[in-house]
Amino acid sequence: MIGFATRRLLQAMIVMLVVALLAFTMFRFVGDPVNQMVGIETSIEEREALRERLGLNDPIPVQFFRFVTQAAQFNFGTSYQFRQPVSDLFAKRIPATLELSFTSALFALVVGIPMGIYAGLNRESAVSKLFLSVSLIGISLPTFFIGILLIFLFSVTLQWLPSFGRGEVVPVGSWWTTGFLTVSGLKALILPSITLGLYQMTLIMRLIRAEMLEVIRTDYIKFARARGLPDRLVNFRHALKNTLVPVITITGLQLGAIIAFATITETVFQWPGMGLMFLQAVQNVDIPIMSAYLLLTAFLFVAINFIVDILYFFIDPRLRVGRP
Amino acid sequence: MNVLDIKNLTVEFPGRKSVFVAVDDVDMSVEAGKILGVVGESGAGKSTVGNAVIGLLQEPGHIAGGEIFLHGKRIDQLPYKDKRLLRGRKIGMIFQDPLTSLDPLQTVESQLVETIRTHMPFSGNEARKRAVELIDAVGIPDPEERIKQYPHQFSGGMRQRVVIALALCAEPELVIADEPTTALDVSIQAQILELMKKLCEERNVAMLVITHDMGVIADITDHVAVMYHGELVEYGETTQVLGAPKHPYTQSLISAVPRPDIRVERFPVVNYIEKAGTPQKQIDISTHWLGKSRDYEKVEGPLVQIRGLDMRFETRGSIFPSRRKYFQAVKKVSFDIQEGETFGLVGESGSGKSTIARLVTGLYQPSGGSILFGKTELTSLKNRKDVLAMRRQMQMIFQDPYSSLNARMRVRDIIAEPIKFHKLASGNSEVRQIVDDLLDHVGLGVAAGQKFPHEFSGGQRQRISIARALATRPRFLICDEPTSALDVSIQAQILNLLKDLQEELGLTMLFISHDLAVIRQMCNRIGVMRHGELCEVSGCDQLFEAPQHAYTRELLELMPSMELLSRANLESA
């Protein structure tokens, strides 16, 4: 187990180094960083001095090493448009994105898993067929369209829920702000998290359904029934647990996707998260923000995958011990 | 009084076009402490009888008529919930494959405890105590320790013991065992059968054993019911039915069973299930394509000489050679195969016999040793042209007729492929003619070429595999368990076909099987393998009558005795 975890950690570090190389390349070679920083009337001598001060004349490997060392200390340089350290900007935006992603992942799991179990166990029932048709809509409609539809229905027509923003937020600790503690904050969360989580929910539902159908055909489920175990035990202790390994894999990857690609939802709902900031950075060629976002996204994926790999050990005993 | 009474049972599976009657008007009964065997070939409906009794028929199958009584109480019409209470409590069930019948994610203990607590008013601790007793009763050493382990930490035979313990959790009155030993090696099979018999007597349980294996029937059952296409064709005391079968189906089935104690020249043909199919036209081998270019270079001495063959697989990789771990699948094996003989390799699973087949055909590169085919050293062939020339001379027939044929190719193209690849015929019309002749020759008929593999039964597919193997005009044929996936009557036909072809074409064969009885019928000389080592090589009759190695003697003793079986229709060689 420890050997396995070390190996995975090493692999994760290699992945992060490769991504860092990409981010560095973008930072260093997409446009001239000095041109982006200074005004038009800066003289060539001043530019050269700045170049020297930023270390842009050093050999490339030295620059890369410096980039990695600084990134490891969360120092990603200064944003071109805001003239503020990128890490401060991210710290301000991260709580919004994480709260949104967490809520929509929770929504996808809490609704998707029971629906999947039901549809897997009662494959012929009318309700399961309804679930499947609805989930087809969830998969095929683009996110922004669902968002606009929800805004039109619940904000414009019914006027129940706000159409943009996070509502009222309360600071927790030195830098975190939360919308979980106020009524307006919670209300503001509902529409965006459904929009963001709908696709994941249908995916999880369909996955669980397919896995359940597969597992209930196996011999050990038949044998569990032949032993006279009540359906509850057969379905949940034996069938559901055996469907979990692939489900956790996909859920883990999807959670990464939710956090990293909340961009569209954040734009539709003007959600003040990282995605919105990233989009603005792209429009303004704000390279430091873009490369930091790239690194952060990669880090999230690698971290989640690592956790998923470790989770396998707790679910599947076959991975834990060698054969006798 | 009978524990189980089945009266006029009919089970139907409604299909889209018609209703399939899986079990047709069947009567049978079992007494306490006795074992009833239900025997038949695939599709006979024997498993359906067991599933109907325990109430686990696969949808949309249902009991269309008849009655099932457990201790005089009718059980087939009970509502779902009451039927569930019978399962495990009154009726226990044992399945075929111990590797898949246990939940891989739960410890043995938790599976036992949940079953005990479902049926009995036990506390957790009492249930755990009983679980340990049960594990002890089915003969698993260190029950206290082993019970905490997961199914994958047990070997196949041990897992089947766990399955039996699970079936016995609530002291059922009836145990249904569906092919309980089919997935196990001979030595494990003998142990499990002995255990079942012992438990049946000690606990006074009635047992219904469903199997295709006459050996198992002869070994442990008191009564036997022979089924054919859903019908009960013969029913009575085991000694009676096996010793003096009355129904023609039973007679032919029994005559098709390979015996370890006598060698027959040819198996009596059973035309009861699938027409054996005789060639429409006779081929004159001396003039036909199939017989041409058989003028291989004559070899002095044996055709195949294997010397000190070693094969090891890496089980743990590491960049440090000292930390790598290996599994030695084949250890210093040496033997010869003479031209024109059939050499048998026999052993239990994991003994390395299939690895040898793969080494000889070049599918694996050996870790050491040499394989001399004629004058060519196979392990040092580098040139692709030489490799192909060698491969053309040796062909392989695999165990599983379902996965060894490409499902998306027509049979004609499957057989034509090696001919075209090795450029053995000129022009498409000649290839076509050869394929037609081959199909006819293996008893499938020319029309078979148009079809796809899924349109054929297992036995017919194995004939296709044989035709494909013959299509390169090989000199050396390697058969890796060619009949172990087939029913006995089909097995008899395929073995007859292989014998005929060998005689006709003068083929040399390496015949691999776990079944000593089949080996005895097919081979001139036999090698016995165990844990990758060759224990003994001797002539066929000598091996069976005067085995030299202790392991050979053990294997022979463990084989189910076939002495009960009638010997009518058999002509010994």
mmCIF file of N, CA and C in Angstrom, chain A residues 7 58 63 90-91 100 114 123 145 167 175 196 210 213-214 227 239 285 291 303 310 312:
data_model
loop_
_atom_site.group_PDB
_atom_site.id
_atom_site.type_symbol
_atom_site.label_atom_id
_atom_site.label_comp_id
_atom_site.label_asym_id
_atom_site.label_seq_id
_atom_site.Cartn_x
_atom_site.Cartn_y
_atom_site.Cartn_z
ATOM 1 N N ARG A 7 4.525 5.276 -5.460
ATOM 2 C CA ARG A 7 4.617 5.236 -6.922
ATOM 3 C C ARG A 7 3.656 6.238 -7.549
ATOM 4 N N ASP A 58 18.246 35.098 -18.302
ATOM 5 C CA ASP A 58 18.924 33.895 -17.813
ATOM 6 C C ASP A 58 18.661 32.733 -18.761
ATOM 7 N N GLN A 63 15.444 29.701 -15.715
ATOM 8 C CA GLN A 63 14.138 30.373 -15.602
ATOM 9 C C GLN A 63 13.041 29.386 -15.205
ATOM 10 N N PHE A 90 -6.697 34.683 -6.916
ATOM 11 C CA PHE A 90 -7.288 33.343 -6.831
ATOM 12 C C PHE A 90 -7.897 33.106 -5.455
ATOM 13 N N ALA A 91 -7.179 33.509 -4.405
ATOM 14 C CA ALA A 91 -7.670 33.276 -3.053
ATOM 15 C C ALA A 91 -9.041 33.913 -2.878
ATOM 16 N N LEU A 100 -19.693 26.293 -5.115
ATOM 17 C CA LEU A 100 -20.586 25.930 -6.214
ATOM 18 C C LEU A 100 -20.347 24.484 -6.649
ATOM 19 N N PRO A 114 -29.458 7.233 -6.048
ATOM 20 C CA PRO A 114 -30.715 6.511 -5.853
ATOM 21 C C PRO A 114 -31.476 6.271 -7.159
ATOM 22 N N ARG A 123 -35.780 -2.526 -14.047
ATOM 23 C CA ARG A 123 -35.441 -1.997 -15.362
ATOM 24 C C ARG A 123 -36.661 -1.863 -16.250
ATOM 25 N N PHE A 145 -27.570 26.461 -22.137
ATOM 26 C CA PHE A 145 -28.979 26.486 -22.493
ATOM 27 C C PHE A 145 -29.849 26.138 -21.278
ATOM 28 N N GLY A 167 -25.311 36.278 -3.921
ATOM 29 C CA GLY A 167 -26.123 36.714 -2.798
ATOM 30 C C GLY A 167 -25.222 37.309 -1.729
ATOM 31 N N TRP A 175 -9.600 34.547 4.919
ATOM 32 C CA TRP A 175 -9.823 34.869 3.513
ATOM 33 C C TRP A 175 -11.031 34.164 2.896
ATOM 34 N N LEU A 196 -24.929 23.179 -13.240
ATOM 35 C CA LEU A 196 -23.605 22.566 -13.332
ATOM 36 C C LEU A 196 -23.663 21.063 -13.065
ATOM 37 N N ALA A 210 -26.187 0.918 -15.323
ATOM 38 C CA ALA A 210 -25.513 -0.089 -16.147
ATOM 39 C C ALA A 210 -24.727 -1.061 -15.280
ATOM 40 N N LEU A 213 -27.076 -3.454 -13.436
ATOM 41 C CA LEU A 213 -27.587 -4.497 -14.327
ATOM 42 C C LEU A 213 -26.539 -5.583 -14.517
ATOM 43 N N GLU A 214 -25.293 -5.150 -14.612
ATOM 44 C CA GLU A 214 -24.197 -6.098 -14.790
ATOM 45 C C GLU A 214 -24.039 -6.966 -13.537
ATOM 46 N N ARG A 227 -29.287 -18.054 -0.845
ATOM 47 C CA ARG A 227 -29.082 -18.223 0.591
ATOM 48 C C ARG A 227 -30.247 -17.647 1.370
ATOM 49 N N ALA A 239 -24.817 -5.942 -4.056
ATOM 50 C CA ALA A 239 -24.811 -5.413 -5.424
ATOM 51 C C ALA A 239 -24.197 -4.013 -5.471
ATOM 52 N N VAL A 285 -5.692 38.711 -22.526
ATOM 53 C CA VAL A 285 -4.372 38.091 -22.633
ATOM 54 C C VAL A 285 -3.586 38.253 -21.330
ATOM 55 N N SER A 291 -1.783 30.907 -16.897
ATOM 56 C CA SER A 291 -0.885 29.796 -16.579
ATOM 57 C C SER A 291 -1.123 29.299 -15.152
ATOM 58 N N ALA A 303 -4.682 15.546 -7.873
ATOM 59 C CA ALA A 303 -4.988 15.274 -6.471
ATOM 60 C C ALA A 303 -6.209 14.371 -6.345
ATOM 61 N N ILE A 310 -6.410 5.771 -3.902
ATOM 62 C CA ILE A 310 -6.298 5.317 -2.519
ATOM 63 C C ILE A 310 -7.635 4.738 -2.052
ATOM 64 N N TYR A 312 -9.726 3.062 -3.764
ATOM 65 C CA TYR A 312 -9.865 1.677 -4.245
ATOM 66 C C TYR A 312 -9.438 0.691 -3.176
#
